[in-house]
Short mmCIF file of C-alpha atoms and ligand atoms in Angstrom, two decimals:
data_model
loop_
_atom_site.label_atom_id
_atom_site.label_comp_id
_atom_site.label_asym_id
_atom_site.label_seq_id
_atom_site.Cartn_x
_atom_site.Cartn_y
_atom_site.Cartn_z
CA UNK A 1 -17.99 16.78 -1.12
CA UNK A 2 -20.33 17.96 1.37
CA UNK A 3 -18.78 18.75 5.09
CA UNK A 4 -15.04 18.70 4.20
CA UNK A 5 -13.23 22.22 4.31
CA UNK A 6 -9.94 20.41 2.02
CA UNK A 7 -8.39 24.39 2.73
CA UNK A 8 -8.49 23.68 5.99
CA UNK A 9 -7.16 20.16 5.28
CA UNK A 10 -3.88 21.61 3.74
CA UNK A 11 -2.84 24.06 6.21
CA UNK A 12 -1.44 20.88 7.45
CA UNK A 13 0.69 20.17 5.17
CA UNK A 14 2.79 22.91 4.15
CA UNK A 15 4.58 21.53 1.85
CA UNK A 16 1.50 21.97 -0.63
CA UNK A 17 2.60 26.28 -0.73
CA UNK A 18 5.67 25.12 -2.59
CA UNK A 19 6.63 25.83 -6.12
CA UNK A 20 7.73 24.07 -8.77
CA UNK A 21 8.56 25.85 -11.79
CA UNK A 22 8.25 28.66 -10.85
CA UNK A 23 4.66 27.73 -10.69
CA UNK A 24 1.54 26.55 -7.95
CA UNK A 25 3.42 22.99 -7.16
CA UNK A 26 0.17 20.10 -8.14
CA UNK A 27 1.08 16.86 -5.77
CA UNK A 28 -0.70 14.23 -8.31
CA UNK A 29 1.66 12.00 -7.59
CA UNK A 30 0.47 10.07 -4.05
CA UNK A 31 0.50 6.41 -5.28
CA UNK A 32 4.25 6.70 -4.99
CA UNK A 33 3.59 8.04 -1.26
CA UNK A 34 1.63 10.33 0.18
CA UNK A 35 2.20 14.32 1.99
CA UNK A 36 2.71 13.99 5.19
CA UNK A 37 0.35 16.32 7.77
CA UNK A 38 2.17 18.52 10.54
CA UNK A 39 1.18 16.72 13.25
CA UNK A 40 3.42 14.03 12.53
CA UNK A 41 5.82 15.98 11.71
CA UNK A 42 5.13 17.74 14.76
CA UNK A 43 5.34 13.92 16.68
CA UNK A 44 8.51 13.00 15.39
CA UNK A 45 10.70 16.32 16.23
CA UNK A 46 8.44 15.96 19.66
CA UNK A 47 9.89 12.53 20.60
CA UNK A 48 13.87 13.33 18.72
CA UNK A 49 13.52 16.24 21.03
CA UNK A 50 11.76 14.29 24.05
CA UNK A 51 11.12 11.30 24.42
CA UNK A 52 13.70 9.13 22.02
CA UNK A 53 14.76 6.25 23.73
CA UNK A 54 15.27 2.10 22.27
CA UNK A 55 12.01 0.61 23.28
CA UNK A 56 11.70 -2.68 25.27
CA UNK A 57 14.83 -2.57 26.45
CA UNK A 58 15.71 -0.34 29.50
CA UNK A 59 13.59 0.33 33.14
CA UNK A 60 15.07 3.84 32.98
CA UNK A 61 11.70 6.84 32.16
CA UNK A 62 12.89 7.64 28.93
CA UNK A 63 12.24 4.11 27.55
CA UNK A 64 9.58 3.03 29.39
CA UNK A 65 7.60 5.89 27.70
CA UNK A 66 8.75 5.55 23.89
CA UNK A 67 7.52 1.23 24.94
CA UNK A 68 4.47 3.03 25.43
CA UNK A 69 4.33 5.00 22.57
CA UNK A 70 5.37 2.25 20.02
CA UNK A 71 3.12 0.15 22.24
CA UNK A 72 0.31 2.07 22.08
CA UNK A 73 0.79 2.86 18.47
CA UNK A 74 0.09 -0.84 17.47
CA UNK A 75 -3.30 -0.94 19.60
CA UNK A 76 -4.25 1.98 17.47
CA UNK A 77 -3.33 0.09 14.32
CA UNK A 78 -4.38 -3.09 15.50
CA UNK A 79 -7.84 -1.52 16.22
CA UNK A 80 -8.11 0.67 12.96
CA UNK A 81 -7.60 -2.59 11.32
CA UNK A 82 -10.24 -4.31 13.63
CA UNK A 83 -7.36 -7.50 13.95
CA UNK A 84 -7.94 -9.63 17.25
CA UNK A 85 -5.36 -8.95 18.82
CA UNK A 86 -1.63 -7.07 18.93
CA UNK A 87 0.10 -9.77 18.39
CA UNK A 88 -1.36 -9.85 14.82
CA UNK A 89 0.24 -6.35 14.01
CA UNK A 90 3.83 -6.86 12.84
CA UNK A 91 5.64 -3.63 12.84
CA UNK A 92 8.08 -3.54 8.79
CA UNK A 93 9.42 -1.15 6.76
CA UNK A 94 6.80 -1.04 4.72
CA UNK A 95 4.44 -3.80 2.12
CA UNK A 96 8.26 -4.66 0.70
CA UNK A 97 9.40 -6.30 3.48
CA UNK A 98 6.06 -7.50 5.06
CA UNK A 99 5.61 -10.06 1.33
CA UNK A 100 9.34 -10.97 2.08
CA UNK A 101 8.04 -12.15 5.34
CA UNK A 102 5.83 -14.33 4.68
CA UNK A 103 7.47 -15.91 0.73
CA UNK A 104 9.64 -16.46 3.00
CA UNK A 105 8.73 -17.66 6.81
CA UNK A 106 5.72 -18.65 5.09
CA UNK A 107 6.62 -20.35 2.29
CA UNK A 108 9.39 -22.54 4.13
CA UNK A 109 6.19 -24.96 4.82
CA UNK A 110 6.24 -25.23 0.35
CA UNK A 111 7.26 -27.96 -1.56
CA UNK A 112 8.12 -28.16 -5.32
CA UNK A 113 5.40 -28.49 -7.51
CA UNK A 114 3.29 -26.73 -5.65
CA UNK A 115 1.46 -23.57 -6.38
CA UNK A 116 1.06 -20.31 -5.85
CA UNK A 117 -1.25 -17.71 -7.83
CA UNK A 118 -0.93 -14.27 -8.22
CA UNK A 119 -2.06 -11.66 -11.10
CA UNK A 120 -0.91 -9.86 -13.60
CA UNK A 121 -1.79 -6.64 -11.92
CA UNK A 122 0.83 -7.00 -8.85
CA UNK A 123 3.70 -4.97 -7.95
CA UNK A 124 7.08 -6.02 -8.87
CA UNK A 125 7.16 -6.38 -4.32
CA UNK A 126 4.38 -9.38 -4.59
CA UNK A 127 5.61 -10.75 -7.69
CA UNK A 128 9.77 -11.35 -6.72
CA UNK A 129 9.55 -12.30 -3.29
CA UNK A 130 7.33 -15.49 -4.40
CA UNK A 131 9.87 -15.89 -7.73
CA UNK A 132 13.05 -16.23 -4.88
CA UNK A 133 10.87 -18.70 -2.85
CA UNK A 134 10.86 -20.88 -5.95
CA UNK A 135 14.17 -21.16 -7.09
CA UNK A 136 14.68 -22.25 -3.33
CA UNK A 137 11.74 -24.95 -3.53
CA UNK A 138 10.94 -25.07 -6.99
CA UNK A 139 6.73 -23.59 -6.21
CA UNK A 140 5.34 -22.86 -9.57
CA UNK A 141 3.87 -19.36 -10.00
CA UNK A 142 1.16 -18.72 -11.53
CA UNK A 143 -0.58 -15.88 -13.23
CA UNK A 144 -4.46 -14.24 -13.38
CA UNK A 145 -4.96 -12.00 -16.47
CA UNK A 146 -7.21 -8.89 -16.78
CA UNK A 147 -9.90 -7.89 -18.84
CA UNK A 148 -9.63 -5.01 -21.41
CA UNK A 149 -11.26 -2.25 -18.52
CA UNK A 150 -8.11 -3.32 -16.07
CA UNK A 151 -10.62 -6.21 -14.08
CA UNK A 152 -9.26 -9.40 -13.17
CA UNK A 153 -10.71 -13.22 -14.47
CA UNK A 154 -12.77 -14.11 -12.10
CA UNK A 155 -13.10 -17.29 -14.07
CA UNK A 156 -9.83 -17.87 -14.69
CA UNK A 157 -9.12 -17.28 -11.19
CA UNK A 158 -11.29 -20.19 -9.55
CA UNK A 159 -10.20 -22.37 -12.13
CA UNK A 160 -6.53 -22.03 -11.53
CA UNK A 161 -7.07 -23.63 -8.26
CA UNK A 162 -6.16 -27.39 -7.62
CA UNK A 163 -4.88 -29.91 -5.55
CA UNK A 164 -1.20 -28.18 -5.78
CA UNK A 165 -2.23 -24.61 -5.30
CA UNK A 166 -0.68 -23.74 -1.72
CA UNK A 167 -1.23 -19.64 -1.59
CA UNK A 168 -2.77 -17.14 -3.62
CA UNK A 169 -1.36 -13.83 -3.45
CA UNK A 170 -3.17 -10.57 -4.82
CA UNK A 171 -3.28 -6.67 -4.39
CA UNK A 172 -6.27 -5.03 -3.09
CA UNK A 173 -6.32 -2.20 -5.29
CA UNK A 174 -3.80 -1.96 -8.23
CA UNK A 175 -1.57 1.07 -8.47
CA UNK A 176 -1.37 1.13 -11.68
CA UNK A 177 -5.11 0.55 -12.69
CA UNK A 178 -6.81 2.00 -10.06
CA UNK A 179 -9.11 -1.52 -10.19
CA UNK A 180 -9.98 -2.27 -7.00
CA UNK A 181 -10.68 -6.37 -6.95
CA UNK A 182 -13.23 -8.05 -5.23
CA UNK A 183 -10.90 -9.40 -2.97
CA UNK A 184 -13.65 -10.78 0.14
CA UNK A 185 -15.12 -12.60 -2.92
CA UNK A 186 -11.39 -14.39 -4.07
CA UNK A 187 -10.34 -14.85 0.01
CA UNK A 188 -13.70 -17.24 0.44
CA UNK A 189 -13.24 -18.96 -2.94
CA UNK A 190 -9.56 -19.68 -1.30
CA UNK A 191 -10.48 -20.88 1.88
CA UNK A 192 -13.43 -22.84 -0.01
CA UNK A 193 -10.45 -24.57 -1.46
CA UNK A 194 -8.37 -24.14 1.88
CA UNK A 195 -5.91 -22.44 0.34
CA UNK A 196 -4.66 -19.28 2.48
CA UNK A 197 -4.59 -15.49 1.01
CA UNK A 198 -2.09 -12.30 1.39
CA UNK A 199 -3.56 -9.38 -0.01
CA UNK A 200 -0.92 -6.41 -0.73
CA UNK A 201 -3.09 -3.64 0.65
CA UNK A 202 -0.65 -0.67 0.09
CA UNK A 203 -3.08 1.17 -2.19
CA UNK A 204 -6.17 -0.20 -0.54
CA UNK A 205 -4.85 1.53 2.70
CA UNK A 206 -5.31 4.77 1.94
CA UNK A 207 -8.54 5.18 -0.17
CA UNK A 208 -10.60 2.18 1.53
CA UNK A 209 -11.81 0.31 4.91
CA UNK A 210 -9.89 -2.18 6.16
CA UNK A 211 -11.38 -4.44 7.82
CA UNK A 212 -9.54 -7.74 8.02
CA UNK A 213 -11.98 -9.80 10.13
CA UNK A 214 -14.61 -9.33 7.42
CA UNK A 215 -12.13 -9.57 4.80
CA UNK A 216 -11.22 -12.68 6.71
CA UNK A 217 -7.60 -12.44 5.08
CA UNK A 218 -4.60 -14.49 5.93
CA UNK A 219 -1.91 -11.45 5.81
CA UNK A 220 -2.98 -7.86 4.82
CA UNK A 221 0.34 -5.87 3.94
CA UNK A 222 0.80 -1.60 4.25
CA UNK A 223 2.86 0.58 4.20
CA UNK A 224 2.64 4.25 6.05
CA UNK A 225 4.13 6.30 3.88
CA UNK A 226 1.26 5.96 1.22
CA UNK A 227 -0.83 6.71 4.31
CA UNK A 228 -0.17 9.88 4.95
CA UNK A 229 2.78 8.81 8.12
CA UNK A 230 6.29 8.46 8.16
CA UNK A 231 8.52 6.57 5.70
CA UNK A 232 10.57 3.69 6.28
CA UNK A 233 6.89 1.85 8.54
CA UNK A 234 4.62 -0.53 7.61
CA UNK A 235 2.19 -3.56 8.84
CA UNK A 236 1.90 -6.89 8.16
CA UNK A 237 -1.08 -7.68 9.81
CA UNK A 238 -1.08 -12.32 9.88
CA UNK A 239 -4.23 -14.69 11.71
CA UNK A 240 -2.53 -15.34 15.38
CA UNK A 241 -2.43 -19.55 13.95
CA UNK A 242 0.03 -18.84 10.82
CA UNK A 243 2.68 -16.75 13.13
CA UNK A 244 3.08 -18.83 15.84
CA UNK A 245 3.45 -21.72 13.54
CA UNK A 246 5.87 -19.59 11.23
CA UNK A 247 10.15 -19.35 11.48
CA UNK A 248 11.60 -16.15 12.78
CA UNK A 249 12.54 -14.01 9.31
CA UNK A 250 15.52 -12.19 10.82
CA UNK A 251 18.05 -13.10 13.53
CA UNK A 252 19.34 -10.75 15.84
CA UNK A 253 18.16 -8.47 19.40
CA UNK A 254 14.64 -8.14 20.79
CA UNK A 255 13.33 -11.01 18.70
CA UNK A 256 14.64 -14.01 20.93
CA UNK A 257 13.16 -15.43 24.33
CA UNK A 258 17.13 -17.00 25.54
CA UNK A 259 19.68 -16.66 23.49
CA UNK A 260 22.79 -19.79 23.64
CA UNK A 261 25.32 -20.75 22.03
CA UNK A 262 23.40 -24.62 21.51
CA UNK A 263 20.06 -23.41 21.63
CA UNK A 264 18.37 -20.14 21.46
CA UNK A 265 14.43 -19.37 22.01
CA UNK A 266 12.49 -17.07 20.75
CA UNK A 267 10.58 -14.27 21.28
CA UNK A 268 6.43 -14.21 21.64
CA UNK A 269 4.75 -12.42 18.94
CA UNK A 270 5.33 -9.91 17.89
CA UNK A 271 8.27 -9.95 19.08
CA UNK A 272 9.20 -12.76 16.96
CA UNK A 273 9.07 -11.17 13.92
CA UNK A 274 10.17 -7.76 14.35
CA UNK A 275 14.83 -8.42 14.60
CA UNK A 276 16.69 -4.91 15.92
CA UNK A 277 15.61 -2.06 16.72
CA UNK A 278 12.44 -1.14 14.83
CA UNK A 279 11.74 2.67 13.47
CA UNK A 280 9.75 3.49 16.91
CA UNK A 281 9.93 7.21 16.17
CA UNK A 282 7.50 6.23 12.50
CA UNK A 283 5.94 3.84 14.37
CA UNK A 284 4.84 5.92 16.72
CA UNK A 285 4.47 8.82 14.51
CA UNK A 286 2.20 6.69 11.67
CA UNK A 287 -0.47 6.71 14.85
CA UNK A 288 -1.18 10.47 14.53
CA UNK A 289 -1.32 9.62 10.57
CA UNK A 290 -4.18 7.12 12.03
CA UNK A 291 -5.50 10.01 14.02
CA UNK A 292 -5.52 12.38 10.52
CA UNK A 293 -7.28 9.82 8.77
CA UNK A 294 -10.09 8.77 11.10
CA UNK A 295 -10.97 12.78 12.05
CA UNK A 296 -12.03 13.00 8.12
CA UNK A 297 -13.14 9.66 7.82
CA UNK A 298 -12.75 6.73 5.04
CA UNK A 299 -15.42 7.26 3.61
CA UNK A 300 -15.59 11.07 2.77
CA UNK A 301 -11.62 10.72 1.64
CA UNK A 302 -12.53 7.79 -0.66
CA UNK A 303 -15.66 9.78 -1.82
CA UNK A 304 -13.43 13.13 -1.83
CA UNK A 305 -11.12 11.62 -4.11
CA UNK A 306 -13.49 9.74 -6.36
CA UNK A 307 -15.04 13.04 -7.09
CA UNK A 308 -11.90 14.48 -8.37
CA UNK A 309 -10.36 10.47 -10.54
CA UNK A 310 -14.03 10.62 -12.20
CA UNK A 311 -14.14 14.61 -13.40
CA UNK A 312 -10.57 14.62 -14.72
CA UNK A 313 -10.72 11.44 -15.83
CA UNK A 314 -14.15 12.45 -18.06
CA UNK A 315 -12.63 15.95 -19.37
CA UNK A 316 -9.16 13.86 -19.79
CA UNK A 317 -11.63 11.35 -22.89
CA UNK A 318 -12.04 15.60 -24.83
CA UNK A 319 -8.17 15.55 -25.24
CA UNK A 320 -7.52 13.64 -28.92
CA UNK A 321 -5.13 10.88 -28.95
CA UNK A 322 -5.42 10.20 -24.94
CA UNK A 323 -6.19 6.57 -23.31
CA UNK A 324 -6.82 5.95 -20.48
CA UNK A 325 -5.28 1.98 -18.41
CA UNK A 326 -8.18 1.34 -16.22
CA UNK A 327 -11.64 1.34 -16.79
CA UNK A 328 -12.84 -0.17 -14.15
CA UNK A 329 -16.67 -0.78 -12.46
CA UNK A 330 -14.83 -0.55 -8.71
CA UNK A 331 -11.54 2.29 -9.44
CA UNK A 332 -9.40 3.92 -7.21
CA UNK A 333 -8.57 8.03 -7.69
CA UNK A 334 -5.54 6.58 -10.17
CA UNK A 335 -5.48 7.24 -13.74
CA UNK A 336 -2.83 5.80 -16.25
CA UNK A 337 -3.37 6.72 -19.50
CA UNK A 338 -1.16 8.08 -21.92
CA UNK A 339 -1.26 10.49 -25.41
CA UNK A 340 -1.02 8.49 -28.59
CA UNK A 341 2.12 7.06 -29.61
CA UNK A 342 4.17 9.61 -26.99
CA UNK A 343 6.46 8.92 -24.60
CA UNK A 344 5.46 8.88 -21.02
CA UNK A 345 8.71 10.34 -19.89
CA UNK A 346 8.30 13.20 -22.63
CA UNK A 347 4.83 13.61 -21.10
CA UNK A 348 6.41 13.63 -17.04
CA UNK A 349 8.48 16.31 -18.10
CA UNK A 350 5.70 18.75 -19.77
CA UNK A 351 3.97 18.32 -16.33
CA UNK A 352 6.56 19.11 -14.69
CA UNK A 353 7.61 22.42 -16.13
CA UNK A 354 3.97 23.09 -15.45
CA UNK A 355 4.30 22.63 -11.58
CA UNK A 356 2.76 19.32 -12.07
CA UNK A 357 4.11 16.28 -10.41
CA UNK A 358 2.86 12.72 -11.86
CA UNK A 359 4.36 9.62 -12.44
CA UNK A 360 5.69 8.50 -14.75
CA UNK A 361 7.22 4.76 -16.17
CA UNK A 362 6.65 1.63 -15.49
CA UNK A 363 5.26 1.55 -11.54
CA UNK A 364 6.93 -1.66 -10.83
CA UNK A 365 4.91 -3.61 -13.03
CA UNK A 366 6.93 -4.70 -15.79
CA UNK A 367 4.63 -7.49 -16.58
CA UNK A 368 1.46 -5.78 -16.22
CA UNK A 369 3.01 -3.26 -19.10
CA UNK A 370 3.78 -6.07 -21.32
CA UNK A 371 0.70 -7.46 -20.41
CA UNK A 372 -0.89 -3.56 -22.18
CA UNK A 373 2.16 -4.08 -25.29
CA UNK A 374 3.29 -0.36 -23.65
CA UNK A 375 6.28 0.98 -22.30
CA UNK A 376 4.87 2.73 -19.25
CA UNK A 377 2.19 5.61 -18.58
CA UNK A 378 1.93 8.48 -17.20
CA UNK A 379 -0.64 8.67 -14.00
CA UNK A 380 -1.76 11.20 -12.13
CA UNK A 381 -3.74 10.33 -8.57
CA UNK A 382 -5.74 11.56 -6.22
CA UNK A 383 -5.45 12.17 -1.99
CA UNK A 384 -7.82 13.56 0.27
CA UNK A 385 -6.30 17.18 0.33
CA UNK A 386 -6.38 17.74 -3.12
CA UNK A 387 -8.93 20.32 -5.21
CA UNK A 388 -11.02 21.01 -8.36
CA UNK A 389 -8.11 23.80 -8.73
CA UNK A 390 -5.53 20.19 -8.84
CA UNK A 391 -7.20 19.03 -10.98
CA UNK A 392 -7.99 21.53 -13.64
CA UNK A 393 -4.32 22.72 -13.09
CA UNK A 394 -3.31 19.47 -14.50
CA UNK A 395 -5.84 19.22 -16.98
CA UNK A 396 -4.63 22.20 -18.33
CA UNK A 397 -1.24 21.42 -18.27
CA UNK A 398 -1.61 18.31 -20.22
CA UNK A 399 -3.98 19.82 -22.87
CA UNK A 400 -0.38 22.13 -23.68
CA UNK A 401 1.42 19.07 -23.12
CA UNK A 402 -0.29 17.43 -26.32
CA UNK A 403 -0.34 20.22 -28.08
CA UNK A 404 3.43 20.60 -28.34
CA UNK A 405 4.46 17.10 -28.66
CA UNK A 406 1.01 16.43 -30.79
C1 PLP B 1 4.17 0.58 -3.44
C2 PLP B 1 3.24 -0.28 -3.44
C3 PLP B 1 4.30 -1.72 -3.35
C4 PLP B 1 5.52 -1.49 -2.90
O1 PLP B 1 5.35 -0.28 -1.32
P1 PLP B 1 6.56 -0.08 -0.45
O2 PLP B 1 6.16 0.31 0.25
O3 PLP B 1 7.46 0.54 -1.27
O4 PLP B 1 7.72 -1.47 0.35
C5 PLP B 1 3.65 -2.70 -3.56
N1 PLP B 1 2.12 -3.08 -3.79
C6 PLP B 1 1.49 -1.53 -4.15
C7 PLP B 1 0.43 -2.52 -4.77
C8 PLP B 1 1.81 -0.55 -4.51
O5 PLP B 1 1.47 0.05 -4.82
#
């Protein structure tokens, strides 16, 4: 953990010094959403108190300032993910909307009997939009299984491709198992069969350097709120050749060229996919979250989180009856677990009573829970502002909870 002054970083997050149940709060639900540094909150306040005006609509000063803020955020994000052009960076409400956009718009080219490859570890956001498409068009969903460590069965993945395969869509990092999938190789294989790929980057973007050019993915989606940014903002990266061919997803203002009742033409990229007033305040503030990440450096963030996760997981294995789900060789800082046959909800409540905030339940991945044969898990997940003291407080609370339930 050389060179990271976590206590200094924590100063940017006032929420971390609050109490829960009369104890210092330990926030370990970062996979659901991360906390937000003051520079992001300050930017939101600054815009609401100084600059708020609708984007792309007016010649007036405020509107132009606001448009500049939004569009420089787009350029900031383009650079951050190494996309070729700002036309390939579409603002959405989040990962969920990004996948729905692609399934609905790109999916309109698919036919009955065409096959889409997903994996059993997907979040509902990367399952249900494809099922809606399946209901509409009759496309067939094929599912890649996992091994006992929670890694994808890559042999099966390759074997699922055939002449009817039109799309593959999978997560970069599992929000339950923490597994980091070998997406670059998986994309290369899909491309060798001329199949385009969407990567659900909701869990990768807070913990890994994202380089869409290096990955060569066709689509990549992620959410601001999981990477220290505001809620309600997400990004869809898409290769220009696809985005140009795709029909609009929603209709309305901002996304049009010329509207008459006889015929409407659409705006150029990226605006074709941005109907209505976007969350321009959130978008502008999101770029401050990227500044925050880049100032520390993603490699150092990942190393810090990984060290905490390894330490915590190692200590957890000493607790009698503990079951950890997801022990992949390449794993992000997420630990899903159960103790004996105790219900995850009871464990979560006992931890909360000790100030420890963790997730319990199916984590929007019911098919994965079915595959694992469990109703849900307790999930602890780390971010850059977590400390060894957090890990120890969690472990202590967990041992107590285990003793109470046991
Ligand atoms: C959180 C998450 C989503 C959904 O993201 P939203 O921000 O809720 O739209 C999708 N996939 C994975 C892997 C996630 O962790």
